[in-house]
Coordinates of N, CA, C and O in Angstrom, one line a residue:
X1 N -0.3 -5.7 -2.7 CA 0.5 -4.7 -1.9 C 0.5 -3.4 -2.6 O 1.0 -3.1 -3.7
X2 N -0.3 -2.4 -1.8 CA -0.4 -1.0 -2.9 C -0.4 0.0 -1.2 O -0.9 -0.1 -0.1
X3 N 0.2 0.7 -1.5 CA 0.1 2.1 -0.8 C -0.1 1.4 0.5 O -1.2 1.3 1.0
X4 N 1.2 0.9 1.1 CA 1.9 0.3 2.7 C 1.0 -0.5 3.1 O 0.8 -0.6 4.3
X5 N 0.2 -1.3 2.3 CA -0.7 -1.9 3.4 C -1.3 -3.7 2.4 O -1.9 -3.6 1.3
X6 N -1.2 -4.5 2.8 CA -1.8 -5.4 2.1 C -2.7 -6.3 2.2 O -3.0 -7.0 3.1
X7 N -3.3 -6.2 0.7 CA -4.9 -6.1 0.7 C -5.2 -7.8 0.9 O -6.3 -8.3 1.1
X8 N -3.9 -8.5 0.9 CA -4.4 -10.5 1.1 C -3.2 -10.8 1.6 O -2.0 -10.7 1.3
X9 N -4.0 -11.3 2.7 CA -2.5 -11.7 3.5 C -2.8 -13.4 3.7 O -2.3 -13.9 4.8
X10 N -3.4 -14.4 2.6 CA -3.8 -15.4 2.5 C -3.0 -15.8 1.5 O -2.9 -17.0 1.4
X11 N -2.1 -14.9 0.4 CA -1.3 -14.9 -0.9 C -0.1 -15.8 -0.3 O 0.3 -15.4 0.8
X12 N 0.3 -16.6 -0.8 CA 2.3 -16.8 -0.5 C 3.0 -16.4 -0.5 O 2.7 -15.5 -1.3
X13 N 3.9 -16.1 -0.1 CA 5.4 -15.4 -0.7 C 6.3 -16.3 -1.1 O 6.3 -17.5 -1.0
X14 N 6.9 -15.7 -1.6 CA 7.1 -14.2 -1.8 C 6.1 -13.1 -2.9 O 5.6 -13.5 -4.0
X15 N 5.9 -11.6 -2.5 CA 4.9 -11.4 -3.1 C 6.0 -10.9 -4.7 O 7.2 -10.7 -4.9
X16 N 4.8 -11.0 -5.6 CA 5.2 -11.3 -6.8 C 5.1 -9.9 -7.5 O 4.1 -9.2 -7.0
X17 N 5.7 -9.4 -8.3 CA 5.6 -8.2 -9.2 C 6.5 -8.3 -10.5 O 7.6 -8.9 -10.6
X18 N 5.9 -7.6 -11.3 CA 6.5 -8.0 -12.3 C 7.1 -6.7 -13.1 O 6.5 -5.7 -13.3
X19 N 8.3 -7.0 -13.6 CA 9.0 -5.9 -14.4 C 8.7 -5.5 -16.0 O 7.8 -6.2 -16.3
X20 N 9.1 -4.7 -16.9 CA 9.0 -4.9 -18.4 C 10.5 -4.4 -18.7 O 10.5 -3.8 -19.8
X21 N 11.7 -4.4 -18.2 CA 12.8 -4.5 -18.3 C 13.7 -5.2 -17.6 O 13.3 -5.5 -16.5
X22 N 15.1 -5.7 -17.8 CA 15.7 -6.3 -17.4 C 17.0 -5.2 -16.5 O 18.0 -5.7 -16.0
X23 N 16.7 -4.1 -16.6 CA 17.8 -3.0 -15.7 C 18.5 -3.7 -14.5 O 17.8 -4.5 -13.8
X24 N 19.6 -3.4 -14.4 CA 19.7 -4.0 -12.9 C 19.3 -2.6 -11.7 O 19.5 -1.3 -11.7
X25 N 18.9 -3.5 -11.1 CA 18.2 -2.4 -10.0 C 19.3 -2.1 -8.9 O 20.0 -2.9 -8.3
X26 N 19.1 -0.6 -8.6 CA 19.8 -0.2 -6.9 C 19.0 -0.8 -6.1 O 18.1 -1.6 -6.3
X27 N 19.4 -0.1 -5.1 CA 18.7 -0.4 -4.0 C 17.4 -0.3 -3.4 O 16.8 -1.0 -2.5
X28 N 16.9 0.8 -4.4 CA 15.5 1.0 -4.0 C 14.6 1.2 -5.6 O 13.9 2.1 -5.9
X29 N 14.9 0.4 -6.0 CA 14.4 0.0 -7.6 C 12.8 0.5 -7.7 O 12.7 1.2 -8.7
X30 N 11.6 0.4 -7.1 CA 10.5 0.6 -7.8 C 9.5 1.4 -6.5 O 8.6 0.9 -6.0
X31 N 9.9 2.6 -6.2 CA 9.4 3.6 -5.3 C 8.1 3.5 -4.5 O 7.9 3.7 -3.3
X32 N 7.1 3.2 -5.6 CA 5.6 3.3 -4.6 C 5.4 1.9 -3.8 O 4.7 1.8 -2.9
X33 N 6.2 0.6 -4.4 CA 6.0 -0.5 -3.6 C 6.8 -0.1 -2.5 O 6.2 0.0 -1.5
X34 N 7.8 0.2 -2.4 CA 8.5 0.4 -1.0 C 9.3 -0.5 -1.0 O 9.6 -1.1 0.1
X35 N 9.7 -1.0 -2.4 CA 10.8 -1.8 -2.4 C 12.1 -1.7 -2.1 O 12.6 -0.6 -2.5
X36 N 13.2 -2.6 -1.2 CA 14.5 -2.3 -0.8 C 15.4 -3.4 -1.2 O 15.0 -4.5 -1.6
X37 N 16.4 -3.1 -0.9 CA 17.5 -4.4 -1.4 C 17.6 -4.8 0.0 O 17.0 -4.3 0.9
X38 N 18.3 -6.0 0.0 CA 18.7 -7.1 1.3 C 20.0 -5.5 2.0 O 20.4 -5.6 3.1
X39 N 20.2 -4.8 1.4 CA 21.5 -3.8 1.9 C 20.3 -2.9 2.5 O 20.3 -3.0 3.7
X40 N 19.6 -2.1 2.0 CA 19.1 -1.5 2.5 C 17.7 -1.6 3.6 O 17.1 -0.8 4.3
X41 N 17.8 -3.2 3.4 CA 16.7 -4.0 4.7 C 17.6 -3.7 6.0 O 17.5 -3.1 7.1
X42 N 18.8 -4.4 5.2 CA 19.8 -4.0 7.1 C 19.9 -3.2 7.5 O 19.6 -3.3 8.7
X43 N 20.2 -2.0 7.2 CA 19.7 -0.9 7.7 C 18.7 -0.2 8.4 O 18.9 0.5 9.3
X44 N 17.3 -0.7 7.5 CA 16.3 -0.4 8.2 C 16.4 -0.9 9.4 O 16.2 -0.1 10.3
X45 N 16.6 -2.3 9.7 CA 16.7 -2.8 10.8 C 17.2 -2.2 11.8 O 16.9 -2.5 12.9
X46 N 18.3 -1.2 11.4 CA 18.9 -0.8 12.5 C 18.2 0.7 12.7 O 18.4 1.3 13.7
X47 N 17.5 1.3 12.0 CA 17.1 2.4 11.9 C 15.4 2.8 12.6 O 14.6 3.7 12.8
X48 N 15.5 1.3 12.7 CA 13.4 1.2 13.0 C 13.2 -0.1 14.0 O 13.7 -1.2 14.0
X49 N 12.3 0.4 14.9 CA 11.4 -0.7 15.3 C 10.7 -1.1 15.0 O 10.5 -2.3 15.3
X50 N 9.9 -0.4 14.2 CA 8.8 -0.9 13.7 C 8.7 -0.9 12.0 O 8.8 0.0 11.2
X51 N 8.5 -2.4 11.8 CA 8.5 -2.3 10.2 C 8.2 -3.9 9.8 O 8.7 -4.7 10.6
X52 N 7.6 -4.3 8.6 CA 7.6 -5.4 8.2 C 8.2 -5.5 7.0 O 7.9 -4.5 6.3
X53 N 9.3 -6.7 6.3 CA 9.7 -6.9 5.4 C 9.3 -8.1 4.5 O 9.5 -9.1 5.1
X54 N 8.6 -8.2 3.0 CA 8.1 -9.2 2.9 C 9.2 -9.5 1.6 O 9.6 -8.7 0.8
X55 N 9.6 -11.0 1.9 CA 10.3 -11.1 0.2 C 9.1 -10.9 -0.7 O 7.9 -11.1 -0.6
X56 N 10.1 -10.2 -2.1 CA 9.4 -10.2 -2.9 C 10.4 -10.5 -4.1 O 11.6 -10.0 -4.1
X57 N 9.9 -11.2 -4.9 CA 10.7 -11.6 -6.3 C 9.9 -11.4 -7.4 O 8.7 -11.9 -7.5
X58 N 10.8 -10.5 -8.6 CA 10.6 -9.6 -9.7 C 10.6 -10.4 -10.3 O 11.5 -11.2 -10.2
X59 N 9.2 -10.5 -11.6 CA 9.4 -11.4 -12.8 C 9.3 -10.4 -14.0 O 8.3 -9.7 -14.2
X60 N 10.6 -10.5 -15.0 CA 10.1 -9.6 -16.3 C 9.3 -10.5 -17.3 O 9.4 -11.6 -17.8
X61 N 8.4 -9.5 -17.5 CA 7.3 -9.7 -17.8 C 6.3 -11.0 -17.9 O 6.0 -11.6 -18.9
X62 N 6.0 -11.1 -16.5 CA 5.5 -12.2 -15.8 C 6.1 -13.2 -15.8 O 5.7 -13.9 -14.8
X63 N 6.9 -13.7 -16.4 CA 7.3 -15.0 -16.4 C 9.0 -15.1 -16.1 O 9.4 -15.9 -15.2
X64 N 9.6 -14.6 -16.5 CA 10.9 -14.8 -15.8 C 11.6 -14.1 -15.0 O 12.1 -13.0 -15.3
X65 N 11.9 -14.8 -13.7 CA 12.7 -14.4 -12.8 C 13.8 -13.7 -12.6 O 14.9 -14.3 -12.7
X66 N 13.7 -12.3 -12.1 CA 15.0 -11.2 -12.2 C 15.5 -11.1 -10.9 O 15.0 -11.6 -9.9
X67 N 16.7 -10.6 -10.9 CA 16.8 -10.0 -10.0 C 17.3 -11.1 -8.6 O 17.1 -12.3 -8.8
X68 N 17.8 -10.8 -7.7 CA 17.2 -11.2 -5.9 C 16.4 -10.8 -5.3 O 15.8 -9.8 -5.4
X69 N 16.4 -11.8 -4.7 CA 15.1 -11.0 -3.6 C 15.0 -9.9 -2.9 O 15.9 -9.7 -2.1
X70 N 14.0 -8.7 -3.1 CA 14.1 -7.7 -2.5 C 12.9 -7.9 -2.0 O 12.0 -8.7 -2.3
X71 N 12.9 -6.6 -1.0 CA 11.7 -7.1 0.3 C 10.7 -6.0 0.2 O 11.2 -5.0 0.8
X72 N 9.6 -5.7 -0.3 CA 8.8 -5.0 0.1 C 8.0 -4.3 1.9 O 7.3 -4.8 2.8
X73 N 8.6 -3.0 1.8 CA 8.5 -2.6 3.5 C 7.2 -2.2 3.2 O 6.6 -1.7 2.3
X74 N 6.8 -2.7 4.8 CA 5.6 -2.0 5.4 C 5.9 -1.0 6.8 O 6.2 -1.4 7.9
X75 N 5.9 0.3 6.4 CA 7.0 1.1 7.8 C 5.7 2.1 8.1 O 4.9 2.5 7.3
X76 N 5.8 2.2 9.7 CA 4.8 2.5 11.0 C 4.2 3.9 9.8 O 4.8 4.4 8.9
X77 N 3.3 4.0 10.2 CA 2.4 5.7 9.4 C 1.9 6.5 10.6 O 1.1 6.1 11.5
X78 N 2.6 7.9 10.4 CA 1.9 8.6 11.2 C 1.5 9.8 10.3 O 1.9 10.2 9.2
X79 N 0.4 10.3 11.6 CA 0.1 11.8 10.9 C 1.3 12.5 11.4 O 1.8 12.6 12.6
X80 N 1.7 13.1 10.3 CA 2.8 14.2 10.8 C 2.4 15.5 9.5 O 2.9 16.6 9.5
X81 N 1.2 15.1 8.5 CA 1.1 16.6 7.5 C 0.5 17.4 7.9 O -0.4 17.2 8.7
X82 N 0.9 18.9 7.5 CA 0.5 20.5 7.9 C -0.3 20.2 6.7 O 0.2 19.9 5.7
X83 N -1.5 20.3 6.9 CA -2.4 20.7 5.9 C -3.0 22.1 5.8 O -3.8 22.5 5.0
X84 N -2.5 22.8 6.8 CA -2.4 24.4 6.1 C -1.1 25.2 5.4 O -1.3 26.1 4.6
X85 N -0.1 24.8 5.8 CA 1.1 25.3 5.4 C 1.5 24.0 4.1 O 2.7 24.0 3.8
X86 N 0.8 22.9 3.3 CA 1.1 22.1 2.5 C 0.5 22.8 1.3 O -0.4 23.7 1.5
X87 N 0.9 22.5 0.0 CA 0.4 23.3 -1.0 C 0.0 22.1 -1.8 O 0.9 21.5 -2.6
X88 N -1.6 21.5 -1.6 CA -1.8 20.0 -2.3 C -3.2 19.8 -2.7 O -4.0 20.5 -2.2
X89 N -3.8 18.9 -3.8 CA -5.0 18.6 -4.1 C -5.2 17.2 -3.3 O -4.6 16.1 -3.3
X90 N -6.5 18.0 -2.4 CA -7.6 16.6 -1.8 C -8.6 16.8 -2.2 O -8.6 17.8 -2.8
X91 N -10.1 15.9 -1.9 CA -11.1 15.9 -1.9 C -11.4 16.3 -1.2 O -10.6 16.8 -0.4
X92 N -13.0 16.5 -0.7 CA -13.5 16.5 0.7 C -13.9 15.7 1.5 O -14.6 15.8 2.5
X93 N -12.9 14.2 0.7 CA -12.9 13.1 2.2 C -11.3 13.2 2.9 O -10.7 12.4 3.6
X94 N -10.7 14.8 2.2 CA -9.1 14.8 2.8 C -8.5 13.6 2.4 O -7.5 13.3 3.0
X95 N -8.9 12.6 1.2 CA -7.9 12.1 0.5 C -6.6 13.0 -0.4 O -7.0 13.8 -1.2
X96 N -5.6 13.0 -0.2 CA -4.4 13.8 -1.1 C -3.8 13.2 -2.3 O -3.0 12.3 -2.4
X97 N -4.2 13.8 -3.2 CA -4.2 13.1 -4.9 C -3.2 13.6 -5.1 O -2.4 12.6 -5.3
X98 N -2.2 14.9 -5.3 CA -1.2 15.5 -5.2 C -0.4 16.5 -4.2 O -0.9 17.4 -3.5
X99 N 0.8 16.2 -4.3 CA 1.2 17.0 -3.6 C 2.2 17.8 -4.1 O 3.2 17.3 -4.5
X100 N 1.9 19.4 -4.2 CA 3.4 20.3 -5.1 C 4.2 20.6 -3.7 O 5.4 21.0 -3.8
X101 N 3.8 20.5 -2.7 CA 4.7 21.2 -1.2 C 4.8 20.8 -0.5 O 3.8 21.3 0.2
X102 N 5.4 19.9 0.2 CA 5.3 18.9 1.2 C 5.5 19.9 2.6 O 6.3 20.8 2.5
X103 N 5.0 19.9 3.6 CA 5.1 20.5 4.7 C 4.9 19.3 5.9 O 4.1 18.4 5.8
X104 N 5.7 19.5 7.0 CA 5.3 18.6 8.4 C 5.1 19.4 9.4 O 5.9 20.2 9.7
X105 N 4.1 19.1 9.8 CA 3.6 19.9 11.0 C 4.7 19.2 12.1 O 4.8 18.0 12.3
X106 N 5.4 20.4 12.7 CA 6.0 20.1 13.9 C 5.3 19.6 14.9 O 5.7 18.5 15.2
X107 N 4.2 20.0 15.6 CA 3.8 19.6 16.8 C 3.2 17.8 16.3 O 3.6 17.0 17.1
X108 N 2.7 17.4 15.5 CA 2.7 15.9 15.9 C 3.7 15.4 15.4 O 3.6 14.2 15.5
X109 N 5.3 16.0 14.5 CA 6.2 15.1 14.2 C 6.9 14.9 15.6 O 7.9 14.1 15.7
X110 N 6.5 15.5 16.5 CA 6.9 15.3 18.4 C 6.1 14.0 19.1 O 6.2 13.4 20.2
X111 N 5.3 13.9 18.1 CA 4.5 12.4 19.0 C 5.4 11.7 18.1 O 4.5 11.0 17.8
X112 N 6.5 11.3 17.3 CA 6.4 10.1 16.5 C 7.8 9.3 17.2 O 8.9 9.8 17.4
X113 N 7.5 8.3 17.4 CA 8.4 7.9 18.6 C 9.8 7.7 17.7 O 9.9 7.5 16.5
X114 N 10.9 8.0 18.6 CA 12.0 8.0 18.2 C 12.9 6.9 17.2 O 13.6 7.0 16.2
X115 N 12.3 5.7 18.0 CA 13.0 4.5 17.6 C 12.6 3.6 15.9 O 12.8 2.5 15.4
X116 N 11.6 5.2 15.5 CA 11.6 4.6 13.9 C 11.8 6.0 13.0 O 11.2 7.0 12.9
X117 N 12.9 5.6 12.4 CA 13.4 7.1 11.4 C 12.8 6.9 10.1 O 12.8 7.7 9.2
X118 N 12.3 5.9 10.1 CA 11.9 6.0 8.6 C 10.1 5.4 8.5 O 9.7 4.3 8.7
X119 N 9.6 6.3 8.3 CA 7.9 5.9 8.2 C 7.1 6.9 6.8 O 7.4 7.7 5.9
X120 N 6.1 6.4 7.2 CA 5.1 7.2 6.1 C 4.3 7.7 6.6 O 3.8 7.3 7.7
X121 N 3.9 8.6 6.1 CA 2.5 10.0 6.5 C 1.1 9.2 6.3 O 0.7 8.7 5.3
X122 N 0.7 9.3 7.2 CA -0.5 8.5 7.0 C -1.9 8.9 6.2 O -2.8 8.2 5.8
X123 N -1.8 10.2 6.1 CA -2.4 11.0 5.2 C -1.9 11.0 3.5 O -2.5 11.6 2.5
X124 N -0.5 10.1 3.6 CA 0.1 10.4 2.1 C 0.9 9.2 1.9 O 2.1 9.4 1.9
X125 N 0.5 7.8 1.7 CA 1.8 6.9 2.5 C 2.4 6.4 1.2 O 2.9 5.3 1.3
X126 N 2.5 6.9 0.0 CA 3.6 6.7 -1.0 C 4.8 7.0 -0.9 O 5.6 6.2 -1.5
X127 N 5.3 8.1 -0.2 CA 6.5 8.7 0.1 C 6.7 8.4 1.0 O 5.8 8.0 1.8
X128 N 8.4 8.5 1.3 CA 9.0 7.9 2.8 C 9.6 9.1 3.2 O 10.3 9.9 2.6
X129 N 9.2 9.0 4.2 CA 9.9 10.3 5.2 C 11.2 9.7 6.7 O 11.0 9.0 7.7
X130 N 12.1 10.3 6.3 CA 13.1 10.3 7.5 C 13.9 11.1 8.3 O 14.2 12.1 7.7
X131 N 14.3 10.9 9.3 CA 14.8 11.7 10.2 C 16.6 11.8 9.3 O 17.1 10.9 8.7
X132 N 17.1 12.9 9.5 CA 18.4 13.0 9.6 C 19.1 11.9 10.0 O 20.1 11.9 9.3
X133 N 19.1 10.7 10.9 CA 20.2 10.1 11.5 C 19.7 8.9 10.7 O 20.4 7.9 10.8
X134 N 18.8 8.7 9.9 CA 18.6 7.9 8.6 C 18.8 8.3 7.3 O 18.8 7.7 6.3
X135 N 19.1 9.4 7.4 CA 19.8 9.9 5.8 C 21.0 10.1 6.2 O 21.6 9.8 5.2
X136 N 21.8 10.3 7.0 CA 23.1 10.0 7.3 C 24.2 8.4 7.1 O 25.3 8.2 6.7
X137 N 23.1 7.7 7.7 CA 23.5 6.6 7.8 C 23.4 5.7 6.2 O 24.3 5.0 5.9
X138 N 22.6 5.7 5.6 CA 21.9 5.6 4.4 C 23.0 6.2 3.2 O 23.3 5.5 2.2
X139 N 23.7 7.7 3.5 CA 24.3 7.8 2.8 C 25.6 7.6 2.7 O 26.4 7.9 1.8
X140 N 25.7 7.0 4.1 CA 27.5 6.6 4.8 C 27.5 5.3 4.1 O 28.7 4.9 4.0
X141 N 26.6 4.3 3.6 CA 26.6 3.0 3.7 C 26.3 3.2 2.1 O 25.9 2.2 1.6
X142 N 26.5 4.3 1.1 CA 26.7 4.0 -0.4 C 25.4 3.7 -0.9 O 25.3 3.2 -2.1
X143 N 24.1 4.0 -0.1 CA 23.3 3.1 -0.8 C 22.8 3.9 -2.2 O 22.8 5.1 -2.1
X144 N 22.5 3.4 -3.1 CA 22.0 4.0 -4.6 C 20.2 4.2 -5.2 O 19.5 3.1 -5.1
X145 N 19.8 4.8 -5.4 CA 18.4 5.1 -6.1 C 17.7 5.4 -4.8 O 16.6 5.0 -4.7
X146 N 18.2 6.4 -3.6 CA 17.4 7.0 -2.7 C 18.4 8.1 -3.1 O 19.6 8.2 -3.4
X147 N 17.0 9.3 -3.1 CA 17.1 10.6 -2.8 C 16.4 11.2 -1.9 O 15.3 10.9 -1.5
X148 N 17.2 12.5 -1.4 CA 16.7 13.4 -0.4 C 16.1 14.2 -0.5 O 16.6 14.9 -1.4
X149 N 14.9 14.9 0.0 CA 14.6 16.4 -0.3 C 13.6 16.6 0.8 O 12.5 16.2 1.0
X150 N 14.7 17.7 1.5 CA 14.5 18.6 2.3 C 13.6 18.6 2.7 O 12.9 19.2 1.9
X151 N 12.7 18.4 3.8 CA 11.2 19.2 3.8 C 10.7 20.1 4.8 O 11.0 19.7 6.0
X152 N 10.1 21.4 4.8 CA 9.7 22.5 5.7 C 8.8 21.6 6.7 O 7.8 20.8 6.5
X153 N 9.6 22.2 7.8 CA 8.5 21.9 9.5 C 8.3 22.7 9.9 O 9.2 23.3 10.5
X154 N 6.4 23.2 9.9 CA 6.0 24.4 10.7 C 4.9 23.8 11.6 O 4.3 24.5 12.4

């Protein structure tokens, strides 16, 4: 499971990952998996149509079992990046290795259908991007280890 998409879908679940600390985790414990708590799955549910949740269970350091089950998301990817108004290093196959400025192009964040607030940029799908009425709700419901930041739409 690397960057929203999974590369064996022949593996068992729950998918496995493994920690090198015993911290207890919020809600959104380990960022590029797209990992969530059972609190912040419900939510999604209410916030998305589209999305897959797979259990996944945390072993520190391979062998013992931490944690509950938290679910690794797979959430809908669209193009929504301004790649002229973005300030970022790609290649010339428009892969995006960094990004210092996140920008969304308004005209295709208008194709992205309503009934999912929380997705990924299909041009960049490490980061989650959401609408207002998912950071609202998200932040009404206490959840811990998400943050917000801002992003320009031109």
């Amino acid at each position: 499971l690397f960057m929203n998409r999974v590369h064996d879908r022949t593996l068992p679940l729950p998918v496995t990952l493994s920690g090198k600390n015993k911290y207890k985790p919020g809600d959104y414990p380990i960022g590029h998996t797209h990992l969530v708590s059972k609190r912040l799955l419900e939510l999604i549910k209410q916030l998305n149509r589209d999305y897959e949740a797979l259990p996944s269970q945390i072993y520190y350091k391979e062998k013992e079992p931490i944690w509950d089950t938290y679910y690794s998301m797979l959430l809908p990817e669209y193009e929504a990046f301004n790649w002229d108004k973005s300030v970022h290093d790609a290649g010339e196959d428009k892969i995006i290795c960094f990004i210092d400025k996140l920008v969304l192009s308004k005209e295709r964040l208008q194709d992205i259908p309503r009934e999912n607030n929380i997705f990924v940029l299909q041009e960049h799908c490490t980061d989650l991007i959401c609408t207002q009425t998912a950071k609202n709700l998200i932040e009404q419901a206490g959840i811990i280890d998400v943050r917000f930041i801002e992003l320009e739409v031109e």
